[in-house]
mmCIF file of C-alpha atoms in Angstrom:
data_model
loop_
_atom_site.group_PDB
_atom_site.id
_atom_site.type_symbol
_atom_site.label_atom_id
_atom_site.label_comp_id
_atom_site.label_asym_id
_atom_site.label_seq_id
_atom_site.Cartn_x
_atom_site.Cartn_y
_atom_site.Cartn_z
ATOM 1 C CA UNK A 807 -6.430 -15.408 14.922
ATOM 2 C CA UNK A 808 -7.869 -12.016 13.940
ATOM 3 C CA UNK A 809 -9.860 -11.648 10.736
ATOM 4 C CA UNK A 810 -8.050 -9.700 8.001
ATOM 5 C CA UNK A 811 -9.797 -7.644 5.326
ATOM 6 C CA UNK A 812 -7.694 -6.932 2.236
ATOM 7 C CA UNK A 813 -8.614 -3.710 0.418
ATOM 8 C CA UNK A 814 -7.457 -3.095 -3.161
ATOM 9 C CA UNK A 815 -8.029 0.320 -4.785
ATOM 10 C CA UNK A 816 -8.088 0.068 -8.580
ATOM 11 C CA UNK A 817 -8.070 2.362 -11.592
ATOM 12 C CA UNK A 818 -7.424 0.801 -15.003
ATOM 13 C CA UNK A 819 -5.645 -2.227 -13.507
ATOM 14 C CA UNK A 820 -7.009 -4.981 -15.762
ATOM 15 C CA UNK A 821 -3.490 -6.090 -16.706
ATOM 16 C CA UNK A 822 -2.359 -6.787 -13.133
ATOM 17 C CA UNK A 823 -5.484 -7.373 -11.067
ATOM 18 C CA UNK A 824 -6.215 -10.917 -12.222
ATOM 19 C CA UNK A 825 -2.821 -12.191 -11.120
ATOM 20 C CA UNK A 826 -3.084 -10.403 -7.786
ATOM 21 C CA UNK A 827 -6.532 -11.806 -6.994
ATOM 22 C CA UNK A 828 -5.639 -15.333 -8.109
ATOM 23 C CA UNK A 829 -2.628 -15.223 -5.819
ATOM 24 C CA UNK A 830 -4.851 -14.273 -2.898
ATOM 25 C CA UNK A 831 -6.763 -17.531 -3.393
ATOM 26 C CA UNK A 832 -3.532 -19.330 -2.459
ATOM 27 C CA UNK A 833 -3.091 -17.661 0.911
ATOM 28 C CA UNK A 834 -2.960 -20.043 3.841
ATOM 29 C CA UNK A 835 -4.966 -19.132 5.816
ATOM 30 C CA UNK A 836 -7.206 -17.048 3.576
ATOM 31 C CA UNK A 837 -8.191 -13.461 4.231
ATOM 32 C CA UNK A 838 -11.678 -13.133 5.656
ATOM 33 C CA UNK A 839 -12.553 -10.939 2.668
ATOM 34 C CA UNK A 840 -11.045 -9.108 -0.280
ATOM 35 C CA UNK A 841 -12.621 -5.774 -1.207
ATOM 36 C CA UNK A 842 -11.832 -4.306 -4.627
ATOM 37 C CA UNK A 843 -12.789 -0.622 -4.814
ATOM 38 C CA UNK A 844 -12.742 0.716 -8.356
ATOM 39 C CA UNK A 845 -12.399 4.424 -9.045
ATOM 40 C CA UNK A 846 -14.036 4.492 -12.492
ATOM 41 C CA UNK A 847 -11.790 2.336 -14.673
ATOM 42 C CA UNK A 848 -12.123 2.681 -18.435
ATOM 43 C CA UNK A 849 -10.642 -0.754 -19.133
ATOM 44 C CA UNK A 850 -11.757 -4.241 -18.054
ATOM 45 C CA UNK A 851 -10.729 -3.920 -14.402
ATOM 46 C CA UNK A 852 -14.224 -4.414 -12.984
ATOM 47 C CA UNK A 853 -14.925 -7.292 -15.380
ATOM 48 C CA UNK A 854 -11.705 -9.029 -14.320
ATOM 49 C CA UNK A 855 -12.568 -8.579 -10.641
ATOM 50 C CA UNK A 856 -16.077 -9.970 -11.129
ATOM 51 C CA UNK A 857 -14.761 -12.934 -13.117
ATOM 52 C CA UNK A 858 -12.388 -13.813 -10.289
ATOM 53 C CA UNK A 859 -15.255 -13.441 -7.834
ATOM 54 C CA UNK A 860 -17.409 -15.839 -9.844
ATOM 55 C CA UNK A 861 -14.573 -18.332 -10.291
ATOM 56 C CA UNK A 862 -13.445 -18.428 -6.672
ATOM 57 C CA UNK A 863 -16.510 -17.416 -4.678
ATOM 58 C CA UNK A 864 -16.459 -20.767 -2.881
ATOM 59 C CA UNK A 865 -12.834 -20.185 -1.863
ATOM 60 C CA UNK A 866 -12.359 -16.456 -1.477
ATOM 61 C CA UNK A 867 -14.858 -13.851 -0.335
ATOM 62 C CA UNK A 868 -14.425 -11.075 -2.913
ATOM 63 C CA UNK A 869 -16.484 -7.899 -3.030
ATOM 64 C CA UNK A 870 -16.325 -5.488 -5.958
ATOM 65 C CA UNK A 871 -17.321 -1.926 -5.071
ATOM 66 C CA UNK A 872 -17.284 1.322 -7.022
ATOM 67 C CA UNK A 873 -16.479 4.656 -5.415
ATOM 68 C CA UNK A 874 -18.257 7.743 -6.673
ATOM 69 C CA UNK A 875 -14.993 9.295 -7.805
ATOM 70 C CA UNK A 876 -11.353 8.273 -8.225
ATOM 71 C CA UNK A 877 -8.780 8.916 -5.525
ATOM 72 C CA UNK A 878 -6.763 6.287 -3.725
ATOM 73 C CA UNK A 879 -7.462 7.682 -0.258
ATOM 74 C CA UNK A 880 -11.173 7.930 -0.932
ATOM 75 C CA UNK A 881 -11.292 4.424 -2.399
ATOM 76 C CA UNK A 882 -9.366 2.856 0.478
ATOM 77 C CA UNK A 883 -11.547 4.593 3.061
ATOM 78 C CA UNK A 884 -14.627 3.371 1.213
ATOM 79 C CA UNK A 885 -13.288 -0.176 1.288
ATOM 80 C CA UNK A 886 -12.402 0.155 4.959
ATOM 81 C CA UNK A 887 -15.929 1.315 5.755
ATOM 82 C CA UNK A 888 -17.300 -1.863 4.153
ATOM 83 C CA UNK A 889 -14.745 -4.151 5.822
ATOM 84 C CA UNK A 890 -15.708 -6.482 8.659
ATOM 85 C CA UNK A 891 -12.251 -7.728 9.656
ATOM 86 C CA UNK A 892 -10.433 -6.691 12.816
ATOM 87 C CA UNK A 893 -7.374 -5.859 10.707
ATOM 88 C CA UNK A 894 -7.221 -3.836 7.496
ATOM 89 C CA UNK A 895 -4.575 -4.617 4.879
ATOM 90 C CA UNK A 896 -4.147 -2.219 1.956
ATOM 91 C CA UNK A 897 -2.817 -3.884 -1.185
ATOM 92 C CA UNK A 898 -1.957 -2.353 -4.549
ATOM 93 C CA UNK A 899 -3.278 -4.147 -7.617
ATOM 94 C CA UNK A 900 0.259 -4.619 -8.983
ATOM 95 C CA UNK A 901 1.803 -6.041 -5.800
ATOM 96 C CA UNK A 902 2.148 -9.735 -4.955
ATOM 97 C CA UNK A 903 2.356 -11.121 -1.459
ATOM 98 C CA UNK A 904 3.678 -14.279 0.259
ATOM 99 C CA UNK A 905 1.310 -17.199 0.884
ATOM 100 C CA UNK A 906 1.563 -16.764 4.670
ATOM 101 C CA UNK A 907 0.562 -13.089 4.543
ATOM 102 C CA UNK A 908 -2.308 -13.457 7.034
ATOM 103 C CA UNK A 909 -0.156 -15.298 9.563
ATOM 104 C CA UNK A 910 2.601 -12.678 9.311
ATOM 105 C CA UNK A 911 0.106 -9.848 9.783
ATOM 106 C CA UNK A 912 -1.452 -11.493 12.822
ATOM 107 C CA UNK A 913 1.917 -12.228 14.431
ATOM 108 C CA UNK A 914 3.055 -8.628 13.881
ATOM 109 C CA UNK A 915 -0.046 -7.049 15.399
ATOM 110 C CA UNK A 916 -0.116 -9.552 18.256
ATOM 111 C CA UNK A 917 2.488 -7.219 19.754
ATOM 112 C CA UNK A 918 0.372 -4.476 21.425
ATOM 113 C CA UNK A 919 3.071 -1.846 20.956
ATOM 114 C CA UNK A 920 2.869 -2.181 17.140
ATOM 115 C CA UNK A 921 0.162 -0.050 15.508
ATOM 116 C CA UNK A 922 0.995 -0.566 11.838
ATOM 117 C CA UNK A 923 3.175 -2.788 9.715
ATOM 118 C CA UNK A 924 4.424 -3.185 6.178
ATOM 119 C CA UNK A 925 6.805 -5.286 4.110
ATOM 120 C CA UNK A 926 10.044 -4.773 2.196
ATOM 121 C CA UNK A 927 9.032 -4.042 -1.388
ATOM 122 C CA UNK A 928 11.162 -5.584 -4.131
ATOM 123 C CA UNK A 929 10.447 -3.807 -7.404
ATOM 124 C CA UNK A 930 10.687 -5.996 -10.488
ATOM 125 C CA UNK A 931 9.365 -6.523 -14.005
ATOM 126 C CA UNK A 932 9.497 -9.071 -16.785
ATOM 127 C CA UNK A 933 13.053 -8.108 -17.712
ATOM 128 C CA UNK A 934 14.804 -7.118 -14.509
ATOM 129 C CA UNK A 935 14.761 -6.613 -10.759
ATOM 130 C CA UNK A 936 15.313 -3.038 -9.606
ATOM 131 C CA UNK A 937 17.793 -3.777 -6.836
ATOM 132 C CA UNK A 938 19.096 -0.219 -6.461
ATOM 133 C CA UNK A 939 15.721 1.505 -6.192
ATOM 134 C CA UNK A 940 14.384 -1.266 -3.977
ATOM 135 C CA UNK A 941 17.331 -0.752 -1.621
ATOM 136 C CA UNK A 942 16.766 2.994 -1.568
ATOM 137 C CA UNK A 943 13.078 2.528 -0.776
ATOM 138 C CA UNK A 944 14.019 0.182 2.062
ATOM 139 C CA UNK A 945 16.486 2.689 3.517
ATOM 140 C CA UNK A 946 13.983 5.518 3.095
ATOM 141 C CA UNK A 947 11.677 3.770 5.545
ATOM 142 C CA UNK A 948 14.250 4.650 8.201
ATOM 143 C CA UNK A 949 16.196 7.706 7.059
ATOM 144 C CA UNK A 950 13.188 9.862 6.065
ATOM 145 C CA UNK A 951 11.573 9.902 9.524
ATOM 146 C CA UNK A 952 14.981 10.173 11.178
ATOM 147 C CA UNK A 953 15.779 13.302 9.144
ATOM 148 C CA UNK A 954 12.419 15.039 9.245
ATOM 149 C CA UNK A 955 10.720 13.749 12.400
ATOM 150 C CA UNK A 956 13.539 12.601 14.710
ATOM 151 C CA UNK A 957 11.411 12.974 17.841
ATOM 152 C CA UNK A 958 8.863 10.581 16.331
ATOM 153 C CA UNK A 959 11.531 8.273 14.890
ATOM 154 C CA UNK A 960 12.678 7.424 18.401
ATOM 155 C CA UNK A 961 9.051 6.755 19.355
ATOM 156 C CA UNK A 962 8.809 4.187 16.566
ATOM 157 C CA UNK A 963 7.930 6.115 13.407
ATOM 158 C CA UNK A 964 8.899 4.438 10.140
ATOM 159 C CA UNK A 965 7.742 5.762 6.781
ATOM 160 C CA UNK A 966 5.806 3.130 4.829
ATOM 161 C CA UNK A 967 4.302 3.419 1.358
ATOM 162 C CA UNK A 968 1.408 1.679 -0.344
ATOM 163 C CA UNK A 969 3.510 -0.823 -2.275
ATOM 164 C CA UNK A 970 4.775 -2.109 1.082
ATOM 165 C CA UNK A 971 1.299 -3.563 1.833
ATOM 166 C CA UNK A 972 0.431 -1.543 4.923
ATOM 167 C CA UNK A 973 -1.777 -3.095 7.587
ATOM 168 C CA UNK A 974 -3.231 -1.936 10.902
ATOM 169 C CA UNK A 975 -6.085 -2.600 13.311
ATOM 170 C CA UNK A 976 -9.421 -1.339 12.040
ATOM 171 C CA UNK A 977 -10.187 0.444 15.329
ATOM 172 C CA UNK A 978 -6.879 2.347 15.196
ATOM 173 C CA UNK A 979 -7.411 3.243 11.540
ATOM 174 C CA UNK A 980 -10.726 4.928 12.234
ATOM 175 C CA UNK A 981 -9.570 6.483 15.509
ATOM 176 C CA UNK A 982 -6.951 8.271 13.399
ATOM 177 C CA UNK A 983 -9.518 9.339 10.816
ATOM 178 C CA UNK A 984 -8.397 6.924 8.095
ATOM 179 C CA UNK A 985 -6.633 8.210 4.994
ATOM 180 C CA UNK A 986 -6.834 11.939 4.375
ATOM 181 C CA UNK A 987 -9.055 12.187 1.299
ATOM 182 C CA UNK A 988 -7.721 15.655 0.514
ATOM 183 C CA UNK A 989 -4.292 14.183 -0.274
ATOM 184 C CA UNK A 990 -3.700 13.045 -3.879
ATOM 185 C CA UNK A 991 -0.296 11.631 -2.921
ATOM 186 C CA UNK A 992 1.622 10.664 0.257
ATOM 187 C CA UNK A 993 -1.572 9.570 1.995
ATOM 188 C CA UNK A 994 0.314 6.504 3.221
ATOM 189 C CA UNK A 995 3.060 8.565 4.867
ATOM 190 C CA UNK A 996 0.419 10.790 6.416
ATOM 191 C CA UNK A 997 -1.301 7.729 7.895
ATOM 192 C CA UNK A 998 1.998 6.608 9.445
ATOM 193 C CA UNK A 999 2.308 10.004 11.135
ATOM 194 C CA UNK A 1000 -1.137 9.541 12.651
ATOM 195 C CA UNK A 1001 -0.803 5.877 13.609
ATOM 196 C CA UNK A 1002 2.507 6.350 15.423
ATOM 197 C CA UNK A 1003 0.447 8.006 18.153
ATOM 198 C CA UNK A 1004 -1.058 4.549 18.702
ATOM 199 C CA UNK A 1005 2.198 2.613 18.648
ATOM 200 C CA UNK A 1006 5.263 1.673 16.619
ATOM 201 C CA UNK A 1007 5.312 1.449 12.815
ATOM 202 C CA UNK A 1008 7.031 -1.841 12.047
ATOM 203 C CA UNK A 1009 8.833 -2.994 8.901
ATOM 204 C CA UNK A 1010 8.442 -6.767 8.624
ATOM 205 C CA UNK A 1011 11.564 -8.594 7.455
ATOM 206 C CA UNK A 1012 9.734 -10.210 4.541
ATOM 207 C CA UNK A 1013 9.449 -9.324 0.870
ATOM 208 C CA UNK A 1014 6.520 -8.433 -1.368
ATOM 209 C CA UNK A 1015 6.980 -7.955 -5.112
ATOM 210 C CA UNK A 1016 5.775 -4.800 -6.855
ATOM 211 C CA UNK A 1017 5.635 -3.867 -10.529
ATOM 212 C CA UNK A 1018 8.463 -1.716 -11.856
ATOM 213 C CA UNK A 1019 6.231 -0.100 -14.499
ATOM 214 C CA UNK A 1020 6.861 3.433 -13.233
ATOM 215 C CA UNK A 1021 10.642 2.954 -13.236
ATOM 216 C CA UNK A 1022 10.483 1.240 -16.640
ATOM 217 C CA UNK A 1023 8.650 4.279 -18.002
ATOM 218 C CA UNK A 1024 10.854 6.925 -16.379
ATOM 219 C CA UNK A 1025 14.202 5.171 -16.188
ATOM 220 C CA UNK A 1026 16.078 4.432 -12.974
ATOM 221 C CA UNK A 1027 17.853 7.797 -12.699
ATOM 222 C CA UNK A 1028 14.733 9.902 -13.266
ATOM 223 C CA UNK A 1029 12.632 7.706 -10.976
ATOM 224 C CA UNK A 1030 15.160 7.975 -8.140
ATOM 225 C CA UNK A 1031 15.409 11.745 -8.593
ATOM 226 C CA UNK A 1032 11.621 12.144 -8.508
ATOM 227 C CA UNK A 1033 11.262 9.933 -5.423
ATOM 228 C CA UNK A 1034 13.955 11.930 -3.619
ATOM 229 C CA UNK A 1035 12.502 15.270 -4.685
ATOM 230 C CA UNK A 1036 8.974 14.407 -3.600
ATOM 231 C CA UNK A 1037 10.194 12.921 -0.324
ATOM 232 C CA UNK A 1038 12.333 15.959 0.472
ATOM 233 C CA UNK A 1039 9.608 18.483 -0.283
ATOM 234 C CA UNK A 1040 6.982 16.494 1.614
ATOM 235 C CA UNK A 1041 9.335 16.155 4.548
ATOM 236 C CA UNK A 1042 9.696 19.938 4.830
ATOM 237 C CA UNK A 1043 5.949 20.452 4.564
ATOM 238 C CA UNK A 1044 5.239 21.204 0.887
ATOM 239 C CA UNK A 1045 1.569 20.655 -0.015
ATOM 240 C CA UNK A 1046 0.829 17.236 -1.514
ATOM 241 C CA UNK A 1047 -1.378 18.778 -4.200
ATOM 242 C CA UNK A 1048 1.713 20.530 -5.561
ATOM 243 C CA UNK A 1049 3.759 17.330 -5.393
ATOM 244 C CA UNK A 1050 1.183 15.344 -7.356
ATOM 245 C CA UNK A 1051 2.274 16.987 -10.618
ATOM 246 C CA UNK A 1052 5.598 15.127 -10.403
ATOM 247 C CA UNK A 1053 3.973 11.735 -9.837
ATOM 248 C CA UNK A 1054 1.765 11.042 -12.839
ATOM 249 C CA UNK A 1055 -0.261 7.865 -13.093
ATOM 250 C CA UNK A 1056 1.458 5.126 -15.077
ATOM 251 C CA UNK A 1057 -0.615 2.301 -16.520
#
């Protein structure tokens, strides 16, 4: 079984990070390492990460790193450069995974034709499950590449996003140049476009749970409209730096 390195970029994630890291101690089998890369949090994110490290250092190999500046792409690349596993798994601090995550990842990438995988993200909060938006995000994995990159769709392109817990082989990740650090948004979609040259992008028929905090802040209608707008403009080639203004950080 290949060794899996889990990389978690963080910025002011003290509220969610503890739960995420504690859950990773329950994986069976465990990840070979978990690398938290903080982008300059002003809350207790780093303290929470270090507390988990101290509490579970006999169970889970956790590293806490700090990047020189914030930026999800930069942070994930920094974590990937420190990783020793054969497989890289990129996990958001507010996303929770099944206990057999490592087994599922290994089984998916045991197929040589698969270059990258991700999960079905079910968005939920303390009060509700966002069934409609979760369904749209699932369908978008297929319809977005079919609409905008049909030639690549039939070669295996699927459009995955960070809350779908993307994973790929470390060698393929670096052969493709990793995440584009110039992109403030849609770096995950950009990586899919690069990795499809290595093989199929595969959506695993399993669920991960992600926080609905952005939808709770915006409301379902506004959130859906923003997701569609950003996806449409990105699909026709609009610069991601322009799109970032519509996708403010929510903490």
